[in-house]
Short mmCIF file of C-alpha atoms in Angstrom, two decimals:
data_model
loop_
_atom_site.label_atom_id
_atom_site.label_comp_id
_atom_site.label_asym_id
_atom_site.label_seq_id
_atom_site.Cartn_x
_atom_site.Cartn_y
_atom_site.Cartn_z
CA GLU A 1 95.77 -51.31 -49.42
CA ASP A 2 98.94 -49.86 -50.93
CA GLN A 3 98.70 -47.68 -53.72
CA VAL A 4 100.74 -45.55 -56.17
CA THR A 5 99.16 -43.09 -58.54
CA GLN A 6 101.15 -41.27 -61.00
CA SER A 7 99.84 -38.19 -63.15
CA PRO A 8 99.78 -36.57 -65.62
CA GLU A 9 99.46 -40.08 -67.79
CA ALA A 10 101.21 -37.88 -70.75
CA LEU A 11 103.03 -34.81 -70.84
CA ARG A 12 104.40 -33.07 -73.93
CA LEU A 13 106.24 -30.21 -73.60
CA GLN A 14 108.46 -27.75 -75.81
CA GLU A 15 112.33 -27.78 -75.17
CA GLY A 16 113.31 -25.66 -72.18
CA GLU A 17 109.62 -25.86 -70.73
CA SER A 18 110.18 -26.74 -67.13
CA SER A 19 107.27 -28.86 -65.42
CA SER A 20 106.68 -31.72 -62.78
CA LEU A 21 105.35 -34.93 -62.48
CA ASN A 22 103.54 -36.28 -59.71
CA CYS A 23 103.53 -39.34 -57.72
CA SER A 24 100.84 -39.91 -54.85
CA TYR A 25 101.38 -43.00 -52.67
CA THR A 26 99.34 -44.51 -49.98
CA VAL A 27 101.17 -46.91 -47.91
CA SER A 28 101.34 -48.51 -44.37
CA GLY A 29 104.60 -46.73 -43.49
CA LEU A 30 106.93 -45.84 -46.16
CA ARG A 31 110.32 -47.38 -46.39
CA GLY A 32 111.49 -45.93 -49.53
CA LEU A 33 110.46 -44.11 -52.74
CA PHE A 34 111.67 -45.05 -56.04
CA TRP A 35 112.12 -43.20 -59.16
CA TYR A 36 113.07 -44.84 -62.47
CA ARG A 37 113.40 -43.74 -66.17
CA GLN A 38 112.30 -46.45 -69.16
CA ASP A 39 113.28 -45.74 -72.68
CA PRO A 40 111.10 -47.68 -75.17
CA GLY A 41 112.45 -51.27 -75.76
CA LYS A 42 114.41 -51.06 -72.53
CA GLY A 43 114.32 -52.09 -68.63
CA PRO A 44 113.66 -49.13 -66.10
CA GLU A 45 116.79 -47.44 -65.01
CA PHE A 46 117.20 -46.27 -61.35
CA LEU A 47 117.21 -42.52 -61.02
CA PHE A 48 116.61 -41.62 -57.44
CA THR A 49 115.38 -43.19 -53.78
CA LEU A 50 113.68 -41.17 -51.20
CA TYR A 51 113.68 -42.21 -47.58
CA SER A 52 111.85 -39.19 -45.87
CA ALA A 53 109.51 -36.38 -45.95
CA GLY A 54 111.54 -33.09 -47.12
CA GLU A 55 114.02 -35.05 -48.80
CA GLU A 56 115.33 -33.57 -52.09
CA LYS A 57 117.78 -35.46 -54.95
CA GLU A 58 119.14 -33.98 -57.88
CA LYS A 59 120.85 -35.17 -61.10
CA GLU A 60 121.15 -32.92 -64.22
CA ARG A 61 117.98 -31.57 -65.13
CA LEU A 62 115.87 -33.76 -62.88
CA LYS A 63 114.87 -32.93 -59.01
CA ALA A 64 113.08 -35.55 -57.23
CA THR A 65 111.17 -34.40 -53.82
CA LEU A 66 109.12 -35.80 -51.19
CA THR A 67 106.36 -35.19 -48.71
CA LYS A 68 104.40 -37.52 -46.65
CA LYS A 69 101.85 -38.23 -49.19
CA GLU A 70 103.45 -37.61 -52.64
CA SER A 71 106.84 -37.27 -54.63
CA PHE A 72 107.28 -34.91 -57.39
CA LEU A 73 109.96 -35.30 -60.29
CA HIS A 74 110.93 -31.57 -61.38
CA ILE A 75 112.22 -31.25 -64.97
CA THR A 76 114.10 -28.17 -65.67
CA ALA A 77 114.78 -26.76 -69.06
CA PRO A 78 114.19 -30.37 -70.64
CA LYS A 79 115.98 -31.42 -73.96
CA PRO A 80 114.45 -33.97 -76.30
CA GLU A 81 116.79 -36.71 -74.87
CA ASP A 82 114.75 -36.67 -71.44
CA SER A 83 111.91 -37.93 -73.56
CA ALA A 84 111.11 -41.29 -71.49
CA THR A 85 108.55 -43.22 -69.50
CA TYR A 86 108.79 -42.20 -65.77
CA LEU A 87 108.01 -44.62 -63.12
CA CYS A 88 107.52 -44.48 -59.51
CA ALA A 89 107.65 -46.97 -56.90
CA VAL A 90 106.87 -47.44 -53.34
CA ARG A 91 108.34 -49.73 -50.70
CA GLY A 92 106.04 -49.90 -47.25
CA MET A 93 106.64 -51.26 -43.86
CA ASP A 94 104.62 -54.58 -44.70
CA SER A 95 107.38 -55.60 -47.24
CA ASN A 96 111.17 -56.11 -47.08
CA TYR A 97 111.44 -56.36 -51.04
CA GLN A 98 107.96 -55.85 -52.65
CA LEU A 99 107.75 -52.40 -54.65
CA ILE A 100 104.17 -51.35 -55.34
CA TRP A 101 104.73 -49.52 -59.12
CA GLY A 102 102.96 -46.67 -60.53
CA ALA A 103 101.63 -46.65 -64.27
CA GLY A 104 104.36 -44.08 -65.27
CA THR A 105 104.22 -40.90 -66.76
CA LYS A 106 105.08 -40.74 -70.58
CA LEU A 107 107.18 -37.62 -71.23
CA ILE A 108 107.88 -36.22 -74.57
CA ILE A 109 109.97 -33.32 -75.20
CA LYS A 110 109.67 -31.78 -78.77
CA PRO A 111 112.59 -29.82 -80.03
CA ASP B 1 130.49 -53.54 -65.31
CA ALA B 2 128.06 -55.47 -67.22
CA GLY B 3 124.75 -54.92 -65.96
CA VAL B 4 122.07 -57.68 -65.81
CA ILE B 5 121.99 -59.90 -68.95
CA GLN B 6 118.57 -61.28 -70.49
CA SER B 7 118.19 -63.84 -73.18
CA PRO B 8 116.72 -64.03 -75.77
CA ARG B 9 115.93 -60.26 -76.39
CA HIS B 10 112.82 -61.32 -78.45
CA GLU B 11 110.76 -64.84 -78.51
CA VAL B 12 108.12 -65.26 -81.07
CA THR B 13 106.48 -68.79 -80.27
CA GLU B 14 103.20 -70.77 -80.81
CA MET B 15 100.57 -71.61 -78.53
CA GLY B 16 101.14 -74.73 -76.46
CA GLN B 17 105.15 -74.65 -76.88
CA GLU B 18 107.66 -74.14 -74.08
CA VAL B 19 109.51 -70.86 -73.28
CA THR B 20 112.53 -70.36 -71.34
CA LEU B 21 113.66 -67.20 -70.48
CA ARG B 22 117.40 -66.76 -68.98
CA CYS B 23 118.96 -64.05 -66.64
CA LYS B 24 122.31 -63.49 -65.45
CA PRO B 25 122.17 -60.93 -62.52
CA ILE B 26 124.74 -58.22 -61.78
CA SER B 27 127.82 -60.13 -59.89
CA GLY B 28 127.68 -59.88 -56.18
CA HIS B 29 124.06 -59.27 -56.17
CA ASN B 30 122.17 -61.56 -53.81
CA SER B 31 118.79 -60.57 -54.65
CA LEU B 32 116.86 -61.54 -57.73
CA PHE B 33 113.59 -60.37 -59.40
CA TRP B 34 111.38 -61.28 -62.43
CA TYR B 35 108.97 -58.96 -63.58
CA ARG B 36 106.31 -59.00 -66.48
CA GLN B 37 105.16 -55.80 -67.96
CA THR B 38 102.18 -55.41 -70.17
CA MET B 39 100.20 -52.27 -71.05
CA MET B 40 97.47 -52.78 -69.22
CA ARG B 41 98.70 -54.26 -65.74
CA GLY B 42 102.24 -52.22 -65.87
CA LEU B 43 104.76 -54.28 -63.91
CA GLU B 44 104.43 -57.22 -61.90
CA LEU B 45 106.43 -59.15 -59.61
CA LEU B 46 106.50 -62.67 -60.54
CA ILE B 47 108.92 -64.30 -58.17
CA TYR B 48 111.96 -63.16 -55.86
CA PHE B 49 115.04 -64.93 -55.12
CA ASN B 50 117.65 -64.12 -51.96
CA ASN B 51 120.55 -66.03 -52.02
CA ASN B 52 119.14 -68.36 -54.67
CA VAL B 53 116.10 -69.57 -52.59
CA PRO B 54 112.93 -68.77 -53.78
CA ILE B 55 111.23 -66.39 -51.19
CA ASP B 56 108.04 -65.34 -52.64
CA ASP B 57 106.13 -66.94 -55.79
CA SER B 58 102.89 -65.59 -55.18
CA GLY B 59 103.18 -63.40 -58.53
CA MET B 60 103.54 -66.53 -60.88
CA PRO B 61 100.25 -66.51 -62.55
CA GLU B 62 99.66 -70.33 -62.36
CA ASP B 63 101.15 -73.62 -62.56
CA ARG B 64 102.32 -73.07 -66.25
CA PHE B 65 104.95 -70.81 -65.00
CA SER B 66 108.29 -71.92 -62.93
CA ALA B 67 111.34 -70.14 -61.90
CA LYS B 68 114.80 -71.55 -60.92
CA MET B 69 117.85 -70.17 -59.68
CA PRO B 70 120.44 -73.06 -59.49
CA ASN B 71 123.48 -70.66 -58.63
CA ALA B 72 124.64 -66.97 -57.98
CA SER B 73 124.80 -66.23 -61.48
CA PHE B 74 122.15 -67.31 -63.44
CA SER B 75 118.09 -68.18 -63.15
CA THR B 76 115.48 -68.98 -65.73
CA LEU B 77 111.89 -68.51 -66.23
CA LYS B 78 109.79 -70.90 -68.25
CA ILE B 79 106.47 -71.19 -69.26
CA GLN B 80 104.73 -74.51 -70.32
CA PRO B 81 102.52 -74.44 -72.25
CA SER B 82 102.67 -70.89 -73.45
CA GLU B 83 99.21 -69.23 -74.08
CA PRO B 84 98.69 -65.79 -76.23
CA ARG B 85 97.73 -64.12 -72.82
CA ASP B 86 101.64 -64.65 -71.65
CA SER B 87 102.68 -62.22 -74.44
CA ALA B 88 104.86 -59.41 -72.50
CA VAL B 89 107.93 -58.04 -71.75
CA TYR B 90 109.60 -60.11 -68.86
CA PHE B 91 112.39 -58.10 -67.19
CA CYS B 92 114.90 -59.71 -64.69
CA ALA B 93 116.30 -57.25 -62.11
CA SER B 94 118.82 -57.78 -59.21
CA SER B 95 120.09 -55.91 -56.07
CA PRO B 96 123.12 -55.79 -53.82
CA ARG B 97 121.48 -56.06 -50.74
CA SER B 98 119.39 -58.93 -49.37
CA TYR B 99 115.56 -58.28 -49.10
CA SER B 100 116.38 -55.26 -51.34
CA TYR B 101 115.80 -52.32 -49.23
CA ASN B 102 117.78 -50.50 -51.89
CA GLU B 103 117.40 -50.00 -55.50
CA GLN B 104 116.85 -52.69 -58.25
CA PHE B 105 118.98 -52.99 -61.57
CA PHE B 106 116.82 -54.20 -64.45
CA GLY B 107 118.09 -56.04 -67.45
CA PRO B 108 116.70 -55.17 -71.11
CA GLY B 109 113.76 -57.46 -71.07
CA THR B 110 112.99 -60.27 -73.47
CA ARG B 111 109.74 -59.39 -75.68
CA LEU B 112 107.59 -62.47 -75.70
CA THR B 113 105.11 -63.39 -78.20
CA VAL B 114 102.63 -66.34 -78.31
CA LEU B 115 100.76 -66.77 -81.44
#
């Protein structure tokens, strides 16, 4: 069964303290792994798509990496405005459209 | 460019009443998704439309839920009759390609409270 597990559930960091969020997945052939950011009271906002192991993508203080079993979202020198819930989702070979979503990691950056 | 538009943003209703949620996808997108988000179950796909045609409604909880997409720029999700367990945030998302190999763009959501 396709599955996505995100850890930790919540992470509190001081401003400037770098860390990583984890997304472990089990899927029958990966067609894509997606990272989204969700602010309170808003819809998920697309960040990155990764398609194959070894791929990396960056955007400002965020960098996403992918292996055959997991993805990491590295956040470097975070600022309070990076506080949000970060969601991971995967699409497997069995579906042309269905995304399997993780429960998310709530990130809090304290000034 | 305007993103996905949803209305209303908040809806409070009493059990047994009919609720209609509305969505306008991004112009030119031909895939549309309705999701429900709760603390307990996270994001759940309710129904997927491709080129205005419902492709997969297996996520619709029961017959009380129905969705339509009469044209490329409008979709509705209806709950009749509503129940307290339907309380959740409902999101509409659209994608620029059929079968959505790529990212989905979400609307701001409708927070539904059924008393």
